[in-house]
Short mmCIF file of C-alpha atoms (C1' of nucleotides) in Angstrom, two decimals:
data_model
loop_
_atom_site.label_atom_id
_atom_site.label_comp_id
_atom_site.label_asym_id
_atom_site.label_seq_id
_atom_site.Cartn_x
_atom_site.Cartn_y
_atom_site.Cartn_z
CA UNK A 1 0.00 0.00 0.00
CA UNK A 2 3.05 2.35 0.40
CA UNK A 3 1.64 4.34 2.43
CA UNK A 4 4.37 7.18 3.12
CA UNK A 5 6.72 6.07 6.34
CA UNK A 6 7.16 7.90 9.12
CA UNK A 7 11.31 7.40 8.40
CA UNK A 8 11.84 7.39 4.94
CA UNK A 9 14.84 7.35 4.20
CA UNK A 10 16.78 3.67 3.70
CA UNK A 11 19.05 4.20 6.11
CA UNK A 12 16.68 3.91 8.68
CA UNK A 13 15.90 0.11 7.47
CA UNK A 14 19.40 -0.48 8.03
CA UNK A 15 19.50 0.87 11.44
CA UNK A 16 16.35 -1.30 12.70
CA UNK A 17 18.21 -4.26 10.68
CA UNK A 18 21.14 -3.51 13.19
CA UNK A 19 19.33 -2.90 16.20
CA UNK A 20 17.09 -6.20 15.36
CA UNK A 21 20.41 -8.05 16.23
CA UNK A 22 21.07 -6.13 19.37
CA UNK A 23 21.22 -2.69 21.12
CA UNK A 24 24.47 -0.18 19.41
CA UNK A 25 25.64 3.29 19.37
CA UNK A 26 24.66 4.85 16.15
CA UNK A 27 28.39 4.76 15.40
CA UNK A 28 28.65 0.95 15.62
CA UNK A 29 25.93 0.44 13.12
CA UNK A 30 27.86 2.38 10.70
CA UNK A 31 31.14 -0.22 11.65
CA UNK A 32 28.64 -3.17 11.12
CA UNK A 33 27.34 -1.90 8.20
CA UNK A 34 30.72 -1.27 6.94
CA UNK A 35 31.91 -4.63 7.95
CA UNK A 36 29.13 -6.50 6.31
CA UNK A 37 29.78 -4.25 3.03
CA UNK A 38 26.25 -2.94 2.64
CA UNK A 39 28.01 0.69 2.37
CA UNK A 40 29.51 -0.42 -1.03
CA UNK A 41 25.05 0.14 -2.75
CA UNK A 42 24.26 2.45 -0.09
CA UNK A 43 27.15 4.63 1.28
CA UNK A 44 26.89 5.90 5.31
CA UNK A 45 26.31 9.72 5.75
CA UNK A 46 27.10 10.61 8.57
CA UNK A 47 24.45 13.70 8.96
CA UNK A 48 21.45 11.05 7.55
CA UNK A 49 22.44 8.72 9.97
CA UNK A 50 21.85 10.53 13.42
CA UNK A 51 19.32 12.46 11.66
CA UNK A 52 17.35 8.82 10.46
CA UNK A 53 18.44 7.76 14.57
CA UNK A 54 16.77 10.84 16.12
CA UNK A 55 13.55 10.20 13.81
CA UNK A 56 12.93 6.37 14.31
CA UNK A 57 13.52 7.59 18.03
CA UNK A 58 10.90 10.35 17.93
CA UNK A 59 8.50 7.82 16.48
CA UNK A 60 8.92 5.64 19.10
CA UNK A 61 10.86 2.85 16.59
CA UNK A 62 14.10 2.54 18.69
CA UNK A 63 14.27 4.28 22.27
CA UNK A 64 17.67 4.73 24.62
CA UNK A 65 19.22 1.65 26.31
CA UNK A 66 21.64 3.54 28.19
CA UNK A 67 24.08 6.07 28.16
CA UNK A 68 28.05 4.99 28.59
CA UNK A 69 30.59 7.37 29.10
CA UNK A 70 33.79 5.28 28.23
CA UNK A 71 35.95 6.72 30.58
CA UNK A 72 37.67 8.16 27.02
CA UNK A 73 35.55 8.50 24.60
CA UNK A 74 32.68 11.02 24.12
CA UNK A 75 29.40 9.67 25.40
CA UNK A 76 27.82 7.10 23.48
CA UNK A 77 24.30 6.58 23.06
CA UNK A 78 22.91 3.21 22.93
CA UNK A 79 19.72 2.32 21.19
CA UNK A 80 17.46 -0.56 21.20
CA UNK A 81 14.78 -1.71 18.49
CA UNK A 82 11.13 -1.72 20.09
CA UNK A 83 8.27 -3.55 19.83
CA UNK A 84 7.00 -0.63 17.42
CA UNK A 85 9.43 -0.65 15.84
CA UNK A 86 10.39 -4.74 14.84
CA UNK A 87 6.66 -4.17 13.77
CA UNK A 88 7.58 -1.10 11.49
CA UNK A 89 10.83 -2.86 10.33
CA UNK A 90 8.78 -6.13 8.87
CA UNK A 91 6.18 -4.30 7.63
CA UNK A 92 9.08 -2.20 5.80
CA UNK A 93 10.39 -4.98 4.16
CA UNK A 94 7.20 -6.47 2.99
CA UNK A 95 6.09 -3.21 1.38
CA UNK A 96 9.48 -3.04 -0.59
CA UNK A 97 9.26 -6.77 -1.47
CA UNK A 98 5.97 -6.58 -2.48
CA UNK A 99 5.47 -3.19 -4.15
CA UNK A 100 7.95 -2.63 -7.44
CA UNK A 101 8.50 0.80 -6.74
CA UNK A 102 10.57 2.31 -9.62
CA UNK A 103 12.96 5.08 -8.30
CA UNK A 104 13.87 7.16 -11.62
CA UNK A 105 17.13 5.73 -12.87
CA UNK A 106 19.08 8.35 -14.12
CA UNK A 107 20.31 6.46 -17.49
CA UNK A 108 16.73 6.73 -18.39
CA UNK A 109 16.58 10.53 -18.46
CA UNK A 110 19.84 10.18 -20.38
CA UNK A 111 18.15 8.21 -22.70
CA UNK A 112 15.17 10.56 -23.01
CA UNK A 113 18.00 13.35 -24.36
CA UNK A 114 20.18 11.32 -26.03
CA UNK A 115 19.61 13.03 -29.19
CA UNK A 116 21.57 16.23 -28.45
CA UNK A 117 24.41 14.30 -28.75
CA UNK A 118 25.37 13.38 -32.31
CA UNK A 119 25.01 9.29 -32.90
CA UNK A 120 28.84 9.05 -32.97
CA UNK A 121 29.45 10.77 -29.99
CA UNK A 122 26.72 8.93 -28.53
CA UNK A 123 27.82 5.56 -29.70
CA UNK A 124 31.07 6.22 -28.20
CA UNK A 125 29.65 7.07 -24.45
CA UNK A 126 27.65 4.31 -24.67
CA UNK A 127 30.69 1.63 -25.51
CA UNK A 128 32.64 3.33 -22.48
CA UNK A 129 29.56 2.60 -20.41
CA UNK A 130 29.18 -1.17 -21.47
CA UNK A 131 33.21 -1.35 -20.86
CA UNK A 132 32.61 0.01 -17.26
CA UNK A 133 29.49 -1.69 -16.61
CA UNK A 134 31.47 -5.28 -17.85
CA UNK A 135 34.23 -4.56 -15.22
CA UNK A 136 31.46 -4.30 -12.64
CA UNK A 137 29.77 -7.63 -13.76
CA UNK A 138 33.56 -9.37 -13.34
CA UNK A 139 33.88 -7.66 -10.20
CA UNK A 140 30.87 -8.84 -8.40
CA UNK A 141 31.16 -12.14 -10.05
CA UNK A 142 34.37 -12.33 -8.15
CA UNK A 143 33.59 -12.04 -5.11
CA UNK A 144 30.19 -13.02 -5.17
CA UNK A 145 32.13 -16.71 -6.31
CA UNK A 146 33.81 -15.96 -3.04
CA UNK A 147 31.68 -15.33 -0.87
CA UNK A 148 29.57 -18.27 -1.99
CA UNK A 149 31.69 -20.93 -0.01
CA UNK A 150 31.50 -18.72 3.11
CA UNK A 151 28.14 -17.66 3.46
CA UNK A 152 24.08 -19.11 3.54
CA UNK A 153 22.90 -18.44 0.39
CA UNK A 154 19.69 -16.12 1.69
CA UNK A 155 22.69 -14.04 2.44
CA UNK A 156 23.67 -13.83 -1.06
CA UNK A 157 20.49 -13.32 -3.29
CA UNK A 158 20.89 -9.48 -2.69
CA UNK A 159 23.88 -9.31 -4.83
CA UNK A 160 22.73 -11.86 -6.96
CA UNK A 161 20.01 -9.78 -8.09
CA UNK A 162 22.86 -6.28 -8.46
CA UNK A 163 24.99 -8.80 -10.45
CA UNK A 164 21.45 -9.58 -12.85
CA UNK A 165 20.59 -6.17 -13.12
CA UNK A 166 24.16 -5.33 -14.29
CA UNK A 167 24.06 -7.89 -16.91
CA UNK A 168 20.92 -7.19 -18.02
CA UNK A 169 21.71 -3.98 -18.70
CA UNK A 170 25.08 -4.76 -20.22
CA UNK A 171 23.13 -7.19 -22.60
CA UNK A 172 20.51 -4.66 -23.72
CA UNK A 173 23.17 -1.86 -24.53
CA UNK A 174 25.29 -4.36 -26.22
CA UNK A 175 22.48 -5.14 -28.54
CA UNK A 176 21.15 -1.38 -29.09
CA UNK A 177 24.70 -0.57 -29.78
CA UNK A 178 24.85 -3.60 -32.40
CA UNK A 179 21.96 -1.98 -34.31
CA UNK A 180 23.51 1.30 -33.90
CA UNK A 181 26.97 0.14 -35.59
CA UNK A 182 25.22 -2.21 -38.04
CA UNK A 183 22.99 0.17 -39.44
CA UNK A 184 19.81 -1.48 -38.97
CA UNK A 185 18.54 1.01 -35.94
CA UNK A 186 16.38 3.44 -38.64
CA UNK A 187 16.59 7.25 -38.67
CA UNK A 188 20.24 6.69 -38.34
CA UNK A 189 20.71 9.05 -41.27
CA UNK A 190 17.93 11.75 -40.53
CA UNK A 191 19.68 11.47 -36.50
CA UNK A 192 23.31 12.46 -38.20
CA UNK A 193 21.96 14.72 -40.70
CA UNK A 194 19.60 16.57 -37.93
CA UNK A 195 22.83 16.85 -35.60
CA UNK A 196 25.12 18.34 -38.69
CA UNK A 197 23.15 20.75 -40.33
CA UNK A 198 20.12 21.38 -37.28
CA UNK A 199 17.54 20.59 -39.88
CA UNK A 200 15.53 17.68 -40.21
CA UNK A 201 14.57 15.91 -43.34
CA UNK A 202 11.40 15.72 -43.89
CA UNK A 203 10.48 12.14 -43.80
CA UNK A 204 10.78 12.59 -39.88
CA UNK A 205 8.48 14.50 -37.89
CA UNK A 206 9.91 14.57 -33.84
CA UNK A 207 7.16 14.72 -31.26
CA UNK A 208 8.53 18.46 -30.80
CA UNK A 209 7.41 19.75 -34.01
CA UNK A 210 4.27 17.54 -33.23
CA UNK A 211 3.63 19.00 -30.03
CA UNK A 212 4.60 22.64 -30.52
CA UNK A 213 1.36 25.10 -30.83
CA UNK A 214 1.68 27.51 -33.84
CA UNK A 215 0.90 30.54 -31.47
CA UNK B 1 34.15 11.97 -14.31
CA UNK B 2 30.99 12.96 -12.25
CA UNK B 3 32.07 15.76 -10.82
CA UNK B 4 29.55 16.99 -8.73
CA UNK B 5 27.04 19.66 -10.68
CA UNK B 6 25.68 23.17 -9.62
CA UNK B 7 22.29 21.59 -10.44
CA UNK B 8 22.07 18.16 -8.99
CA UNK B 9 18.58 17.36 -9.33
CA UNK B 10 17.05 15.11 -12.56
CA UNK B 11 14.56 17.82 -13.03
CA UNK B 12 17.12 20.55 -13.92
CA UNK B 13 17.96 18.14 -17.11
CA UNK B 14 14.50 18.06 -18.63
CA UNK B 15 14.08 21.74 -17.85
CA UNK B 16 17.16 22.71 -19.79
CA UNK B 17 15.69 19.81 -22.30
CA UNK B 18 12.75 21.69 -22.74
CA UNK B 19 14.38 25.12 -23.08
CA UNK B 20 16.82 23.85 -25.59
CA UNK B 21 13.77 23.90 -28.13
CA UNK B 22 12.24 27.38 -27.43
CA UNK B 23 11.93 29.41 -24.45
CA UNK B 24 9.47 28.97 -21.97
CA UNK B 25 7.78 29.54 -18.57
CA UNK B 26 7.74 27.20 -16.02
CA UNK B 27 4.66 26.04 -15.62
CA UNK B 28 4.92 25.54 -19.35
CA UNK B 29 7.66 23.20 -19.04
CA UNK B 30 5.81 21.11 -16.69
CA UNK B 31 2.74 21.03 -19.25
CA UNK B 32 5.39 19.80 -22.00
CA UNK B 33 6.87 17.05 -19.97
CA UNK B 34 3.54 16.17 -19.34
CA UNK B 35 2.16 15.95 -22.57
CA UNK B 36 5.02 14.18 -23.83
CA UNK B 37 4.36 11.17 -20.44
CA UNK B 38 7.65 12.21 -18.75
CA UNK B 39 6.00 12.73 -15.93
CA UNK B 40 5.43 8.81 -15.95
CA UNK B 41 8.82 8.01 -14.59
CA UNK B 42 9.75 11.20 -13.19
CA UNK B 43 6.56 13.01 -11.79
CA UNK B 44 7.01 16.72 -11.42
CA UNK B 45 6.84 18.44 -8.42
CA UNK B 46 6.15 22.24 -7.87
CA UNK B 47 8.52 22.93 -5.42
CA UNK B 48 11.55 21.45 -7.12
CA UNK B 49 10.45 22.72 -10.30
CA UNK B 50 10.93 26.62 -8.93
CA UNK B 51 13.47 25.91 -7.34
CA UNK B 52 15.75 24.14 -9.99
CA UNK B 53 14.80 26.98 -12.31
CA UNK B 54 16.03 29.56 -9.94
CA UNK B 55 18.94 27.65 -9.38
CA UNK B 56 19.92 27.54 -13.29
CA UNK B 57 19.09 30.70 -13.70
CA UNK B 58 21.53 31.65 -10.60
CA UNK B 59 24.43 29.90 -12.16
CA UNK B 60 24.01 31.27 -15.68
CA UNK B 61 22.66 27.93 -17.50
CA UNK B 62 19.55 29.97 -17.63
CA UNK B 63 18.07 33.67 -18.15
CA UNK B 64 15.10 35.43 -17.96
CA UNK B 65 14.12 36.39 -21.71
CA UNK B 66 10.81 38.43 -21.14
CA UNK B 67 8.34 38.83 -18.25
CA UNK B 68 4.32 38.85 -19.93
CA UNK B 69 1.72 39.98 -18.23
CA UNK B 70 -0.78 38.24 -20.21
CA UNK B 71 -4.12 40.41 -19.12
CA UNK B 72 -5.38 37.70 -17.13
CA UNK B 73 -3.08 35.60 -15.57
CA UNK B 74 -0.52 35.94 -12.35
CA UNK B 75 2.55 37.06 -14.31
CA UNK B 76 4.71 34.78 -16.57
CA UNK B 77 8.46 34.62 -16.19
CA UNK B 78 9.69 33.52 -19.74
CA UNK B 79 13.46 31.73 -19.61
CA UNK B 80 15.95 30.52 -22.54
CA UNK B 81 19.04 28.75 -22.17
CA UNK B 82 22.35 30.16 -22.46
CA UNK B 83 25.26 29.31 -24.31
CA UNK B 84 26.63 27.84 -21.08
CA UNK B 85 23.39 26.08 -20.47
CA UNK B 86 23.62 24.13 -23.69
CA UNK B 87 27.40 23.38 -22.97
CA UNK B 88 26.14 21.99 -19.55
CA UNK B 89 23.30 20.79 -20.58
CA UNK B 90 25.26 18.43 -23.19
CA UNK B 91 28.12 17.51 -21.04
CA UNK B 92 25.49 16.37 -18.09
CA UNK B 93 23.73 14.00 -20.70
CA UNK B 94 27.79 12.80 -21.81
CA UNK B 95 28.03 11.69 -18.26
CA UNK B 96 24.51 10.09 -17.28
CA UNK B 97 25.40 7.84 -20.78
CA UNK B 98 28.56 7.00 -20.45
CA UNK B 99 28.89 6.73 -16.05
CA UNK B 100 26.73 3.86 -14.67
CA UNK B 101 25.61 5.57 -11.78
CA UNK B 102 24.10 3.23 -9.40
CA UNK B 103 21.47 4.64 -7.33
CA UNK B 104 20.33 2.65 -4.51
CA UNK B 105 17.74 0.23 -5.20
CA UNK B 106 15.09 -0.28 -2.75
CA UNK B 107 14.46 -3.72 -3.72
CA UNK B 108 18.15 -4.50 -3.30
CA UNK B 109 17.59 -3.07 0.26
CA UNK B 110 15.09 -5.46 1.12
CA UNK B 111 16.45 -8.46 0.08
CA UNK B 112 19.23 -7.61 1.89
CA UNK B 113 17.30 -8.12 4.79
CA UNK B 114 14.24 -10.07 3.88
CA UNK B 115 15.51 -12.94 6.18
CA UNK B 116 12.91 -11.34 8.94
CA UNK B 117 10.02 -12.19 7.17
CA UNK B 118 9.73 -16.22 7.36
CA UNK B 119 10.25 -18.16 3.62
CA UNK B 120 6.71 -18.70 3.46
CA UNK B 121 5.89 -15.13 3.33
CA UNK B 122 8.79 -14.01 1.57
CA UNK B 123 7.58 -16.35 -1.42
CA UNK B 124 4.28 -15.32 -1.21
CA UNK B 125 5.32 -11.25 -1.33
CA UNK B 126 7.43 -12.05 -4.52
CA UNK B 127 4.64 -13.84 -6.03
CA UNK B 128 2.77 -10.85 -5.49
CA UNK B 129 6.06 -8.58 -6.91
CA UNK B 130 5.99 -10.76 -9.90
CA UNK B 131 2.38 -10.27 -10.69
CA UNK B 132 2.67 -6.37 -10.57
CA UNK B 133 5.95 -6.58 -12.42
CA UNK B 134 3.93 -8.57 -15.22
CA UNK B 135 1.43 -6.05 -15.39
CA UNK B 136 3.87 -3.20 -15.98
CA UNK B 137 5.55 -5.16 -18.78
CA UNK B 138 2.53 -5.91 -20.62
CA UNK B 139 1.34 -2.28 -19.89
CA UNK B 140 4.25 -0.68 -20.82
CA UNK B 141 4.81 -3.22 -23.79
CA UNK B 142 1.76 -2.30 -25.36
CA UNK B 143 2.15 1.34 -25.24
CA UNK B 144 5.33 1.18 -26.67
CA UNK B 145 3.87 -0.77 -29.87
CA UNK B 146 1.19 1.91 -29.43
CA UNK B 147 3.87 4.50 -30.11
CA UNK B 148 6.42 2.52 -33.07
CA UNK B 149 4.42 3.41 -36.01
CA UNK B 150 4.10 7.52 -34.69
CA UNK B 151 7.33 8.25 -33.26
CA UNK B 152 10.91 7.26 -34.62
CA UNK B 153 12.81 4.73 -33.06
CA UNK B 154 15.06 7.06 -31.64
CA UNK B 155 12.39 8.41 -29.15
CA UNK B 156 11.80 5.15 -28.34
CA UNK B 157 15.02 3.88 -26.63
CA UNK B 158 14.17 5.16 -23.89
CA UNK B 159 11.30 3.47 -23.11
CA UNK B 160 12.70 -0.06 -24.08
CA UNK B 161 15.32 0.26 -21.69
CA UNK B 162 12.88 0.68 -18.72
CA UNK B 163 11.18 -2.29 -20.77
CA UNK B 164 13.97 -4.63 -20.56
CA UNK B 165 14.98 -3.83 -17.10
CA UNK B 166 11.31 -4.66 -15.60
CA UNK B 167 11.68 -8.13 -17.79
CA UNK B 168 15.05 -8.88 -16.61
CA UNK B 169 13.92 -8.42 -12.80
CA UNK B 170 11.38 -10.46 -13.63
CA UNK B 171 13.00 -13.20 -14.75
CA UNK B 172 15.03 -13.27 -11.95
CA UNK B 173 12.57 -13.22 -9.36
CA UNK B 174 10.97 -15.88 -11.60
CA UNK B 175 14.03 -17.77 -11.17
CA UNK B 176 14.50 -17.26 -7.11
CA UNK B 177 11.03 -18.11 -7.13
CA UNK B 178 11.37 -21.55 -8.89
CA UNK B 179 15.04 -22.29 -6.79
CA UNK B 180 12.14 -21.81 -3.59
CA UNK B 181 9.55 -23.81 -4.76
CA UNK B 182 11.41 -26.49 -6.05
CA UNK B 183 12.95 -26.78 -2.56
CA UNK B 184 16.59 -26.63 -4.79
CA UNK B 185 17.10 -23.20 -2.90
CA UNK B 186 19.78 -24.47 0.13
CA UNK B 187 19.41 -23.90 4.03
CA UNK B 188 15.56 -23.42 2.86
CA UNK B 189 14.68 -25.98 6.72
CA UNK B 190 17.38 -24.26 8.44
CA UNK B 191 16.02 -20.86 7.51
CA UNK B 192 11.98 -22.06 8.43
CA UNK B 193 13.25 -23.27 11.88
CA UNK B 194 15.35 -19.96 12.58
CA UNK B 195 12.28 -17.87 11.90
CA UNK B 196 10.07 -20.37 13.69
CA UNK B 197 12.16 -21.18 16.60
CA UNK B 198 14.14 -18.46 16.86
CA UNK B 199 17.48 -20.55 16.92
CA UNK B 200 19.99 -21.40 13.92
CA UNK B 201 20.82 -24.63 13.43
CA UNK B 202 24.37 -26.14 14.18
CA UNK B 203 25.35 -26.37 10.47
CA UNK B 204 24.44 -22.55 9.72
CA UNK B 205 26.09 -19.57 11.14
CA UNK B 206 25.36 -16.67 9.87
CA UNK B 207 27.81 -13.63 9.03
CA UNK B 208 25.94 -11.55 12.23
CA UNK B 209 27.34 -14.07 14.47
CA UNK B 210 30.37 -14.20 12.74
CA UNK B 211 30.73 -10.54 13.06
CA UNK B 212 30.29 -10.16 16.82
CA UNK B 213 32.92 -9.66 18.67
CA UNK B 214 32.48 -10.49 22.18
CA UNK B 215 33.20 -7.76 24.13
"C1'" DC C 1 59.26 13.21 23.48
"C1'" DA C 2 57.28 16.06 20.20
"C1'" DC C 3 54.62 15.45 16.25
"C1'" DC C 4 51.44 13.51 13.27
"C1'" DT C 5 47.89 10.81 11.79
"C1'" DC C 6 44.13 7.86 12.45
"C1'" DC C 7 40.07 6.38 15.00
"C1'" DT C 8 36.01 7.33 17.68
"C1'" DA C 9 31.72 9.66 18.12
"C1'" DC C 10 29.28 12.87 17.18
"C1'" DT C 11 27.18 18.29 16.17
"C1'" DC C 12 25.75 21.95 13.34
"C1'" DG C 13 24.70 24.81 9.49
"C1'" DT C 14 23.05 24.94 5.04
"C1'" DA C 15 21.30 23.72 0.70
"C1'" DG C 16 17.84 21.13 -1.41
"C1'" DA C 17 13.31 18.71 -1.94
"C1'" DC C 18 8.72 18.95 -1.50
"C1'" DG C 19 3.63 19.61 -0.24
"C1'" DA C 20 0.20 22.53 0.57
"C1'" DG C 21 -1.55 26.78 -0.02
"C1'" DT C 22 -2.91 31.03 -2.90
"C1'" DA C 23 -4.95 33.93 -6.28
"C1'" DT C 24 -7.02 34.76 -10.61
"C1'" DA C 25 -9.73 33.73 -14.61
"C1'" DC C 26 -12.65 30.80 -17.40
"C1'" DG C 27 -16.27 27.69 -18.47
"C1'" DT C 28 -20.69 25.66 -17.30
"C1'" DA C 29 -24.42 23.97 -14.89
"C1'" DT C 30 -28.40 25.94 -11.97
"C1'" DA D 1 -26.92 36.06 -12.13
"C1'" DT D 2 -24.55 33.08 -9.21
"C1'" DA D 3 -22.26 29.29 -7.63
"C1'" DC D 4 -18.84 25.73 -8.44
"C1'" DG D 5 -15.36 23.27 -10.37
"C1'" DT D 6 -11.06 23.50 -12.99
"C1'" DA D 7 -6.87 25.26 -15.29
"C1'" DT D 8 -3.15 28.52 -14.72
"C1'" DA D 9 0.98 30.00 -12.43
"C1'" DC D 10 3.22 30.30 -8.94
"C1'" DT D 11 4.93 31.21 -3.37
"C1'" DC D 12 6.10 29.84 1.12
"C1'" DG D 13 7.42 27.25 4.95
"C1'" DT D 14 8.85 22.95 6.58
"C1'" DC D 15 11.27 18.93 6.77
"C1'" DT D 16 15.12 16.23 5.08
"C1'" DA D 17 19.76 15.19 3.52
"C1'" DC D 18 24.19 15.96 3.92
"C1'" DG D 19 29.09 17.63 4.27
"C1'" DA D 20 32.25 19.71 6.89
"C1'" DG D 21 33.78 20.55 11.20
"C1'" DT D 22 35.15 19.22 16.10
"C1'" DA D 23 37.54 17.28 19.79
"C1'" DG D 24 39.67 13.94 22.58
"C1'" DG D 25 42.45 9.89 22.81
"C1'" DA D 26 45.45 6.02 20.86
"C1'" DG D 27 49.25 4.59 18.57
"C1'" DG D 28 53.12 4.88 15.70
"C1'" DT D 29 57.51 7.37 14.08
"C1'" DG D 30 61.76 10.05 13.62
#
DNA sequence: CACCTCCTACTCGTAGACGAGTATACGTAT
DNA sequence: ATACGTATACTCGTCTACGAGTAGGAGGTG
């Protein structure tokens, strides 16, 4: 129903993950989070975090367990998880299994402009992109190979899914870039011609010239 | 080389999109990107809208061009790009192409942490992810063949990317799904009698346990 | 033993994102 | 004629996200 959260922000899902375990200091979640490399999709800001920590506090999510003063140290804050809030955290997850909720991937917009780019020029971004996006794919292959002897698999299926993504994107711009080089995506010609000279021929009309009101 | 831009936000690249065809007003541009179903994957709002424009406009990629009182009507603030707006404006779209930028994905959050819910309702939730997924693609699928005779191909790319990408999740949900049905998904009993019981069984340890340090 | 850097554990100020509100005119049903 | 919804075109205030700063201690080095 995704009904708008109290905490939005993802962060806080990772702090009720960590407090789920057991009670921490806002600065130890970001050392387990670190640790179990879930900073690498979703890098720790520091502001967010006590911000995100204050909030699921002020909703009654996660409430102070004590306060230690570490004889060095500055005073720490402990937090535990509540009942409210291992009720929030589930419900959390099942929303954002549940619901595909498409956050606006910034390629697309790319793709929506792509045309003020000439198709060379565009061509050649988009081989650099497959190159980097390959590298990736090995990368996570890597160490998602080693891993895989270490760790339950339900711990895995999170990068599984980055490393599918990742390919499926690499396959899809390997085969727009094979029509693009073979000749067969159309327009090709009007595309160049528009880009050189700023006119276009006139067996293509763009939705612009569509759209735009003689006023 | 993503270096970080005056004008962060996704919006600020269809405004200057929008402008690069003919000068406009605001509220204008948000009619355009309507009319042309941007909105769909990147809904507009006010706020940002005002503010992006007042931001491009700060840093030069914008300027005011006239200001019409139009009889009726609150006053209209017409804008045009700038030279600089158009340099900007092309070197944002050469790094969106050729940069895979990841931004988090939500569903990559959850299943980093979808152990809470039990296997029985974790199934049943993608089941229900798949279904809505489905719908998109045969939504979205149509539309698009709606569109292939009107609009040249090149228009188009855009939308088959966020085409693909919905197909490929789906297949791989399709495929976790099968691995849990099938029962060919490991540590499937020892993950049932953690969430039942509470307790891991011997042959399982789990990277939070590993993690702890006893102190 | 002075210095330097890294680690711990935050705080604070600011820029950005956004929703809800506002004000005017136009059409249209009553 | 009047009331009511709807399109236009923003403004304003709040809430959030974040980066940069801070400050003490530990631990290593020349």
């Amino acid at each position: 129903m995704v009904r708008r959260r109290k905490v939005n922000n993802m962060l806080g899902l990772a702090v009720l993950a960590a407090l789920a375990e057991r009670p921490m200091h806002p600065y130890e979640m970001a050392a387990v989070l670190r640790e179990r490399g879930k900073d690498e999709d979703m890098p720790i800001k520091w502001g967010t975090l006590y911000t995100v920590v204050r909030n699921l506090e002020k909703y009654g999510f996660i409430t102070v367990s004590e306060s230690v003063r570490d004889g060095s140290h500055p005073e720490r804050t402990i937090y535990q998880i509540t009942r409210e809030g291992r009720v929030e955290f589930a419900d959390w997850v099942r929303d954002l299994l549940a619901e595909p909720q498409r956050e606006q991937p910034k390629f697309m917009a790319a793709l929506s402009v792509w045309q003020v780019l000439g198709p060379e020029e565009a061509m050649r971004l988009l081989r650099q992109r497959l190159t980097l996006l390959d590298a990736e794919v090995a990368d996570r292959r890597t160490t998602l190979m080693g891993y895989a002897g270490d760790l339950p698999r339900i711990f895995l299926v999170e990068s599984e899914y980055g490393l599918a993504m990742r390919e499926a994107e690499a396959a899809w711009i390997r085969s727009l870039l094979d029509e693009l080089t073979t000749g067969s995506f159309p327009d090709l010609g009007a595309w160049r011609e528009w880009y050189e000279t700023g006119r276009l021929p006139s067996e293509v009309r763009s939705p612009t010239e569509r759209g735009e009101q003689s006023d």
